[in-house]
Tab-separated table of C-alpha atoms and ligand atoms in Angstrom:
chain	number	residue	atom	x	y	z
A	26	MET	CA	-32.495	21.716	26.283
A	27	SER	CA	-31.787	18.839	29.074
A	28	THR	CA	-29.212	20.095	32.054
A	29	GLU	CA	-28.749	17.682	33.214
A	30	ILE	CA	-27.985	13.434	32.402
A	31	THR	CA	-27.587	10.814	33.995
A	32	LEU	CA	-25.928	7.386	31.986
A	33	THR	CA	-25.004	3.230	32.806
A	34	ARG	CA	-21.306	4.265	33.882
A	35	PRO	CA	-18.879	3.960	31.564
A	36	ASP	CA	-15.601	1.748	30.698
A	37	ASP	CA	-13.387	2.794	27.746
A	38	TRP	CA	-12.014	0.241	25.618
A	39	HIS	CA	-8.290	1.162	24.765
A	40	LEU	CA	-5.995	2.904	27.115
A	41	HIS	CA	-2.861	3.274	28.027
A	42	LEU	CA	-1.963	3.666	31.754
A	43	ARG	CA	1.441	2.431	31.810
A	44	ASP	CA	3.735	1.621	35.632
A	45	ARG	CA	5.524	2.278	38.144
A	46	ALA	CA	4.950	6.560	38.865
A	47	MET	CA	2.735	7.618	35.712
A	48	LEU	CA	0.689	4.656	36.460
A	49	GLN	CA	0.210	6.418	40.006
A	50	ALA	CA	-0.448	9.488	38.559
A	51	VAL	CA	-3.381	8.833	36.292
A	52	LEU	CA	-5.002	6.502	37.242
A	53	PRO	CA	-7.046	8.474	39.231
A	54	GLU	CA	-8.387	10.969	35.810
A	55	THR	CA	-10.032	7.589	34.692
A	56	ALA	CA	-10.975	5.424	37.968
A	57	ARG	CA	-12.889	8.218	38.957
A	58	HIS	CA	-15.263	8.241	36.231
A	59	PHE	CA	-15.089	4.944	34.422
A	60	ALA	CA	-15.431	1.474	35.901
A	61	ARG	CA	-13.878	-0.935	33.782
A	62	ALA	CA	-10.386	-0.139	30.359
A	63	ILE	CA	-9.101	-2.576	27.799
A	64	ILE	CA	-5.313	-1.663	29.665
A	65	MET	CA	-2.744	-1.762	26.854
A	66	PRO	CA	-0.256	-4.198	27.205
A	67	ASN	CA	3.434	-1.194	25.117
A	68	LEU	CA	5.126	-1.403	28.629
A	69	VAL	CA	8.613	-2.096	28.639
A	70	PRO	CA	9.113	-4.548	28.424
A	71	PRO	CA	5.342	-5.920	26.891
A	72	VAL	CA	2.515	-7.923	28.601
A	73	VAL	CA	3.005	-10.910	26.587
A	74	LYS	CA	3.056	-13.706	28.436
A	75	GLY	CA	-0.418	-14.566	30.325
A	76	ALA	CA	2.178	-14.591	33.794
A	77	ASP	CA	3.124	-11.004	32.830
A	78	ALA	CA	-0.862	-9.512	32.564
A	79	ALA	CA	-1.509	-11.461	35.824
A	80	ALA	CA	1.948	-9.543	37.702
A	81	TYR	CA	0.564	-6.143	36.047
A	82	ARG	CA	-3.175	-6.612	36.962
A	83	GLU	CA	-2.038	-6.465	40.686
A	84	ARG	CA	0.480	-3.579	40.392
A	85	ILE	CA	-2.175	-1.755	38.501
A	86	LEU	CA	-5.365	-2.958	41.484
A	87	LYS	CA	-2.464	-1.403	43.940
A	88	ALA	CA	-2.571	2.343	42.405
A	89	ILE	CA	-6.811	2.354	42.777
A	90	PRO	CA	-6.813	5.128	45.194
A	91	GLU	CA	-9.260	4.303	48.422
A	92	GLY	CA	-12.993	4.714	48.264
A	93	MET	CA	-12.822	3.801	43.458
A	94	ASP	CA	-13.905	0.468	42.237
A	95	PHE	CA	-11.765	0.139	38.646
A	96	ASP	CA	-11.708	-2.991	37.223
A	97	PRO	CA	-9.329	-3.193	34.905
A	98	LEU	CA	-9.057	-5.584	31.329
A	99	MET	CA	-5.784	-6.961	30.600
A	100	THR	CA	-4.662	-7.646	27.405
A	101	LEU	CA	-1.767	-9.658	25.828
A	102	TYR	CA	1.428	-8.262	23.117
A	103	LEU	CA	1.515	-10.641	20.206
A	104	THR	CA	4.811	-10.754	19.367
A	105	GLU	CA	6.013	-14.197	16.873
A	106	ASP	CA	6.138	-16.002	19.891
A	107	THR	CA	3.290	-15.804	21.242
A	108	ASP	CA	2.258	-18.931	21.869
A	109	ALA	CA	-1.327	-19.671	21.367
A	110	ALA	CA	-1.526	-22.736	24.904
A	111	ASP	CA	-0.241	-19.535	27.072
A	112	VAL	CA	-3.403	-17.224	25.821
A	113	ALA	CA	-5.715	-19.792	25.439
A	114	ALA	CA	-4.954	-20.901	29.370
A	115	ALA	CA	-5.353	-16.400	30.186
A	116	HIS	CA	-8.694	-15.872	28.349
A	117	ALA	CA	-10.007	-19.354	30.007
A	118	SER	CA	-8.470	-17.549	33.929
A	119	GLY	CA	-11.107	-14.244	33.398
A	120	LEU	CA	-8.400	-12.852	32.401
A	121	VAL	CA	-7.300	-11.650	29.384
A	122	LYS	CA	-9.824	-9.900	27.639
A	123	ALA	CA	-8.415	-9.657	24.423
A	124	VAL	CA	-4.607	-9.644	22.521
A	125	LYS	CA	-2.941	-6.573	21.213
A	126	LEU	CA	-1.128	-6.214	17.293
A	127	TYR	CA	0.485	-3.940	16.056
A	128	PRO	CA	2.054	-4.246	13.083
A	129	ALA	CA	6.678	-3.886	14.162
A	130	GLY	CA	7.066	-0.162	14.081
A	131	ALA	CA	3.766	1.243	13.990
A	132	THR	CA	3.645	3.465	17.267
A	133	THR	CA	5.608	3.678	20.343
A	134	ASN	CA	6.988	0.842	21.665
A	135	SER	CA	5.591	-1.892	19.403
A	136	HIS	CA	10.042	-3.107	17.981
A	137	SER	CA	8.242	-6.462	19.222
A	138	GLY	CA	5.368	-7.264	16.948
A	139	VAL	CA	4.385	-9.077	14.384
A	140	ARG	CA	6.298	-8.322	10.844
A	141	ASP	CA	5.501	-11.873	9.340
A	142	PHE	CA	1.640	-12.634	10.178
A	143	ASP	CA	1.948	-15.757	8.679
A	144	LYS	CA	3.927	-16.680	12.305
A	145	VAL	CA	0.976	-15.575	14.094
A	146	ARG	CA	-1.752	-17.683	12.336
A	147	PRO	CA	-1.841	-20.322	14.413
A	148	VAL	CA	-2.628	-18.363	17.947
A	149	LEU	CA	-5.614	-16.131	15.181
A	150	GLU	CA	-6.921	-19.975	14.631
A	151	LYS	CA	-7.004	-20.684	18.339
A	152	MET	CA	-8.065	-17.259	19.367
A	153	ALA	CA	-11.316	-17.379	16.339
A	154	GLU	CA	-11.489	-20.668	17.973
A	155	ILE	CA	-12.245	-19.322	21.780
A	156	GLY	CA	-13.332	-16.515	20.796
A	157	LEU	CA	-11.407	-14.009	21.856
A	158	PRO	CA	-11.223	-10.251	20.316
A	159	LEU	CA	-7.968	-8.594	18.840
A	160	CYS	CA	-7.266	-5.647	18.766
A	161	VAL	CA	-5.621	-4.093	15.629
A	162	HIS	CA	-3.240	-1.053	15.603
A	163	GLY	CA	-4.698	-0.298	11.642
A	164	GLU	CA	-1.896	0.890	9.992
A	165	VAL	CA	0.536	-0.392	7.949
A	166	THR	CA	4.339	0.604	8.051
A	167	ASP	CA	5.763	-0.152	4.805
A	168	PRO	CA	8.207	3.457	4.471
A	169	ALA	CA	6.839	4.234	0.908
A	170	VAL	CA	2.700	4.347	2.089
A	171	ASP	CA	2.163	8.310	3.458
A	172	ILE	CA	1.248	8.468	7.187
A	173	PHE	CA	-1.751	9.971	5.941
A	174	ASP	CA	-3.073	6.980	4.260
A	175	ARG	CA	-1.659	4.201	6.298
A	176	GLU	CA	-5.164	3.318	7.201
A	177	ALA	CA	-6.589	2.599	4.843
A	178	VAL	CA	-3.831	1.142	3.035
A	179	PHE	CA	-3.505	-1.492	6.066
A	180	ILE	CA	-7.475	-2.574	5.711
A	181	ASP	CA	-6.903	-3.464	1.519
A	182	ARG	CA	-3.722	-5.057	3.205
A	183	VAL	CA	-3.393	-6.901	6.247
A	184	LEU	CA	-6.067	-6.380	8.033
A	185	ASP	CA	-9.294	-8.436	5.183
A	186	PRO	CA	-6.682	-10.743	4.171
A	187	VAL	CA	-6.671	-11.623	7.670
A	188	ARG	CA	-9.799	-11.840	8.195
A	189	ARG	CA	-10.865	-13.238	5.627
A	190	ALA	CA	-8.357	-16.264	6.692
A	191	THR	CA	-9.271	-17.248	9.850
A	192	PRO	CA	-13.305	-17.077	10.291
A	193	GLY	CA	-15.214	-16.518	13.553
A	194	LEU	CA	-11.775	-14.062	14.443
A	195	ARG	CA	-13.720	-11.248	16.799
A	196	VAL	CA	-12.069	-8.170	15.626
A	197	VAL	CA	-10.970	-4.957	17.849
A	198	MET	CA	-10.559	-1.585	15.196
A	199	GLU	CA	-8.329	0.070	17.435
A	200	HIS	CA	-9.262	4.242	17.399
A	201	ILE	CA	-9.987	4.694	13.426
A	202	THR	CA	-8.860	8.007	11.788
A	203	THR	CA	-10.768	7.389	8.452
A	204	ALA	CA	-13.883	7.454	6.947
A	205	ASN	CA	-12.431	4.242	5.402
A	206	GLY	CA	-12.316	2.722	8.986
A	207	VAL	CA	-15.318	3.386	9.448
A	208	ASP	CA	-17.134	2.223	6.432
A	209	TYR	CA	-15.683	-1.328	6.957
A	210	VAL	CA	-16.392	-2.064	10.473
A	211	LYS	CA	-19.726	-1.547	8.912
A	212	SER	CA	-20.011	-2.828	5.645
A	213	ASN	CA	-19.555	-6.786	8.213
A	214	ALA	CA	-21.923	-7.841	10.912
A	215	THR	CA	-20.774	-9.715	12.358
A	216	ASP	CA	-17.266	-9.923	14.325
A	217	LEU	CA	-15.912	-6.768	13.960
A	218	GLY	CA	-16.336	-3.317	15.694
A	219	ALA	CA	-14.168	-0.388	15.585
A	220	THR	CA	-12.849	2.599	18.743
A	221	ILE	CA	-12.899	5.714	18.753
A	222	THR	CA	-11.007	8.618	20.311
A	223	THR	CA	-12.398	11.023	22.522
A	224	HIS	CA	-9.313	14.020	20.203
A	225	HIS	CA	-10.544	12.372	16.562
A	226	LEU	CA	-13.793	13.952	17.305
A	227	ILE	CA	-12.045	17.280	17.681
A	228	ILE	CA	-8.683	17.465	15.853
A	229	ASN	CA	-8.340	17.544	12.665
A	230	ARG	CA	-5.022	17.116	10.292
A	231	ASN	CA	-4.848	21.341	10.741
A	232	HIS	CA	-5.327	21.944	14.391
A	233	ILE	CA	-2.209	20.066	14.886
A	234	LEU	CA	0.154	21.736	11.868
A	235	VAL	CA	-1.063	25.117	10.791
A	236	GLY	CA	-0.364	27.553	12.878
A	237	GLY	CA	2.815	26.128	14.825
A	238	ILE	CA	2.871	22.452	14.942
A	239	LYS	CA	1.071	21.472	18.840
A	240	PRO	CA	3.036	17.984	20.244
A	241	HIS	CA	0.441	17.886	22.381
A	242	TYR	CA	-1.877	16.904	19.495
A	243	TYR	CA	-0.007	14.754	17.883
A	244	CYS	CA	-0.505	11.061	18.824
A	245	LEU	CA	-0.910	7.483	15.921
A	246	PRO	CA	-3.304	6.741	14.351
A	247	VAL	CA	-2.352	10.817	13.132
A	248	ALA	CA	-5.856	12.631	12.604
A	249	LYS	CA	-6.695	13.424	8.922
A	250	ARG	CA	-8.686	15.723	6.874
A	251	GLU	CA	-11.858	17.160	8.152
A	252	ALA	CA	-14.000	14.957	6.111
A	253	HIS	CA	-12.870	11.904	7.912
A	254	ARG	CA	-12.759	14.053	11.941
A	255	LEU	CA	-17.034	14.387	10.497
A	256	ALA	CA	-17.335	10.508	9.554
A	257	LEU	CA	-16.066	9.896	13.452
A	258	ARG	CA	-18.569	11.157	14.500
A	259	ALA	CA	-21.564	10.883	12.583
A	260	ALA	CA	-20.491	6.822	13.507
A	261	ALA	CA	-20.289	7.331	16.928
A	262	ALA	CA	-23.350	9.698	17.074
A	263	SER	CA	-25.185	7.561	15.570
A	264	GLY	CA	-26.096	4.968	17.776
A	265	ASP	CA	-24.360	1.592	15.948
A	266	VAL	CA	-23.564	-0.630	18.083
A	267	ARG	CA	-20.211	-1.735	16.195
A	268	PHE	CA	-18.838	1.794	17.084
A	269	PHE	CA	-17.763	2.254	20.885
A	270	LEU	CA	-15.085	4.659	23.475
A	271	GLY	CA	-11.346	3.369	23.490
A	272	THR	CA	-10.138	6.716	24.656
A	273	ASP	CA	-6.540	5.590	23.155
A	274	SER	CA	-5.789	8.496	26.484
A	275	ALA	CA	-1.768	8.414	26.441
A	276	PRO	CA	0.371	9.292	28.589
A	277	HIS	CA	3.784	11.186	28.032
A	278	THR	CA	5.605	13.473	29.904
A	279	ASP	CA	5.529	17.148	28.643
A	280	GLU	CA	9.475	16.385	28.460
A	281	ASN	CA	8.639	13.705	25.582
A	282	LYS	CA	6.027	15.417	23.597
A	283	GLU	CA	8.152	18.949	23.360
A	284	SER	CA	10.922	17.290	21.798
A	285	ALA	CA	12.229	17.591	18.607
A	286	CYS	CA	11.762	13.865	17.894
A	287	GLY	CA	8.099	14.322	20.317
A	288	CYS	CA	5.609	11.032	21.201
A	289	ALA	CA	2.496	9.852	20.108
A	290	GLY	CA	-0.383	10.333	22.429
A	291	CYS	CA	-2.750	12.549	23.627
A	292	PHE	CA	-3.184	11.994	27.293
A	293	THR	CA	-7.661	12.698	27.472
A	294	ALA	CA	-7.959	10.439	30.391
A	295	THR	CA	-9.365	14.353	32.895
A	296	ASN	CA	-12.321	15.827	30.924
A	297	THR	CA	-12.918	12.607	27.857
A	298	MET	CA	-17.092	12.777	30.059
A	299	SER	CA	-16.719	16.431	29.250
A	300	ILE	CA	-15.386	16.376	26.088
A	301	LEU	CA	-17.789	14.378	25.196
A	302	ALA	CA	-20.992	15.158	26.257
A	303	HIS	CA	-20.792	18.928	24.337
A	304	VAL	CA	-19.788	16.384	21.344
A	305	PHE	CA	-23.329	14.759	21.679
A	306	GLU	CA	-25.081	17.662	22.015
A	307	GLU	CA	-23.306	19.771	19.332
A	308	GLU	CA	-25.128	16.708	17.060
A	309	ASN	CA	-28.610	16.559	18.915
A	310	ALA	CA	-27.355	12.471	19.762
A	311	LEU	CA	-27.145	12.788	24.341
A	312	GLY	CA	-29.449	9.888	23.985
A	313	ARG	CA	-27.495	8.113	22.045
A	314	LEU	CA	-24.218	9.279	24.195
A	315	GLU	CA	-24.364	6.541	26.851
A	316	ALA	CA	-24.715	3.378	23.663
A	317	PHE	CA	-21.378	4.741	23.288
A	318	THR	CA	-19.902	4.778	26.413
A	319	SER	CA	-20.862	2.707	28.147
A	320	LEU	CA	-23.921	0.095	26.475
A	321	ASN	CA	-22.033	-0.653	23.214
A	322	GLY	CA	-17.836	-2.171	24.252
A	323	PRO	CA	-20.477	-4.515	26.688
A	324	THR	CA	-22.314	-5.276	23.387
A	325	PHE	CA	-18.864	-6.519	21.328
A	326	TYR	CA	-17.148	-7.599	24.610
A	327	ARG	CA	-19.610	-9.903	25.728
A	328	LEU	CA	-19.879	-8.198	29.261
A	329	PRO	CA	-22.502	-7.255	31.162
A	330	ALA	CA	-23.199	-3.001	30.992
A	331	ASN	CA	-22.756	-2.118	34.251
A	332	GLY	CA	-24.340	-1.532	37.575
A	333	SER	CA	-23.925	1.970	38.310
A	334	LYS	CA	-25.092	5.535	36.751
A	335	ILE	CA	-23.143	8.698	36.534
A	336	THR	CA	-24.306	11.429	36.487
A	337	LEU	CA	-23.796	14.921	33.739
A	338	ARG	CA	-24.537	18.417	34.465
A	339	LYS	CA	-24.499	21.307	32.557
A	340	ARG	CA	-22.915	24.346	33.910
A	341	GLU	CA	-23.625	28.302	32.904
A	342	ASN	CA	-20.130	28.769	32.935
A	343	ALA	CA	-17.002	27.093	31.796
A	344	ILE	CA	-16.240	24.200	33.899
A	345	GLU	CA	-12.355	23.889	35.140
A	346	TYR	CA	-9.964	21.299	34.921
A	347	PRO	CA	-6.104	20.893	35.202
A	348	LYS	CA	-3.765	21.466	33.033
A	349	LYS	CA	-2.023	19.431	33.793
A	350	ILE	CA	-1.165	16.311	35.875
A	351	ILE	CA	2.238	16.091	37.197
A	352	SER	CA	3.255	12.433	37.907
A	353	GLY	CA	6.787	11.256	39.504
A	354	GLU	CA	8.298	11.539	35.787
A	355	GLY	CA	6.828	14.856	34.862
A	356	PRO	CA	4.447	16.713	34.793
A	357	VAL	CA	1.753	15.124	31.481
A	358	THR	CA	-0.631	18.486	29.127
A	359	VAL	CA	-4.089	16.982	29.722
A	360	PHE	CA	-5.743	17.491	26.370
A	361	ASP	CA	-7.358	20.923	24.866
A	362	PRO	CA	-10.058	21.139	22.552
A	363	GLY	CA	-9.379	24.174	21.724
A	364	PHE	CA	-12.891	25.661	23.544
A	365	PRO	CA	-14.380	25.607	26.643
A	366	LEU	CA	-15.890	22.656	28.320
A	367	PHE	CA	-19.510	23.431	30.481
A	368	TRP	CA	-20.385	19.662	31.318
A	369	SER	CA	-18.932	17.444	33.975
A	370	VAL	CA	-19.439	14.471	35.913
A	371	VAL	CA	-21.295	15.624	39.343
A	372	ALA	CA	-22.026	12.403	40.710
B	414	LIG	O1	-0.807	8.237	20.056
B	414	LIG	C1	-0.731	6.684	20.173
B	414	LIG	N1	-0.281	6.328	21.105
B	414	LIG	N2	-0.829	6.020	19.439
B	414	LIG	C2	-0.462	4.507	19.544
B	414	LIG	O2	-0.502	3.724	19.553
B	414	LIG	C3	-0.011	4.099	20.691
B	414	LIG	C4	0.281	5.481	22.396
B	414	LIG	C5	1.215	5.026	23.100
B	414	LIG	O3	1.731	4.374	23.415
B	414	LIG	O4	1.751	5.946	23.722
B	415	LIG	ZN1	-2.531	3.037	22.108
């Protein structure tokens, strides 16, 4: 059994870095292992225009610790007022690598998102023309739809119609949580990929709710039943080029998570690579970890894979990692997979 693996340096194709004190605290946790990340635009206020993304990128670059290299790949937050020409210019300049669609009300800071998809038609058509990917938070917000069904219903009611109406639109289904998501991606040969988070490979809905409510396992889309988790693991470990890592590492302070109305998000940046090596070893797929973390994402985004490498080593004894990251806004709990980890990044 191999106890050391070397991979092309990974990228995170879905990451929340926030701003100010939180940005300062969480950025090193990602930059330590990852070369690039697709940066989510759901700040308050959101990153809507090219100029907003340019300013946010500068704030991120300033927060990178000495001696670390990190390239933030910026996104724009799609609103019903988004200007197609502004999007095209931000893409042409090389600044923006994707546009993010939040159905209004679906998740954290999504109230400026889209209610009426007809209003964003011109932007989607421009994106199809220029090859700019749309990253989709794929959940309907209809209060009549059960929260555990919202991804599957979104595929039928929104995603498939939008894709059919906009030929050539390149779409990433973000953080898929269901076998329905896996099957939909597999049934499309081109223009469709999906990110899978670290935590959705580990937890199902029982982990959140059985034996007491676990706010640090609550995220959106919420983890589903076990059969769905197994489908995600199979997709991630398959090597299929359409599936790649997007951690959705989403820091909230403990105060905001451990609350009567707790925020959605799991903070996994710190131990993601250790967890993924563990999962892929369990799946007898360590040889396909690199495809998931380092190769498939660049292929979808039409970017070169990173030139540098990282090495992970499996130790005899469980590794230690911080239980919390201390930010200027308060402590942030690091995702607890619920079992000991033995793999760590050593170089
Ligand atoms: O769990 C989540 N947290 N899901 C999202 O879609 C947003 C994110 C956040 O920003 O906290
Ligand atoms: Zn997210």
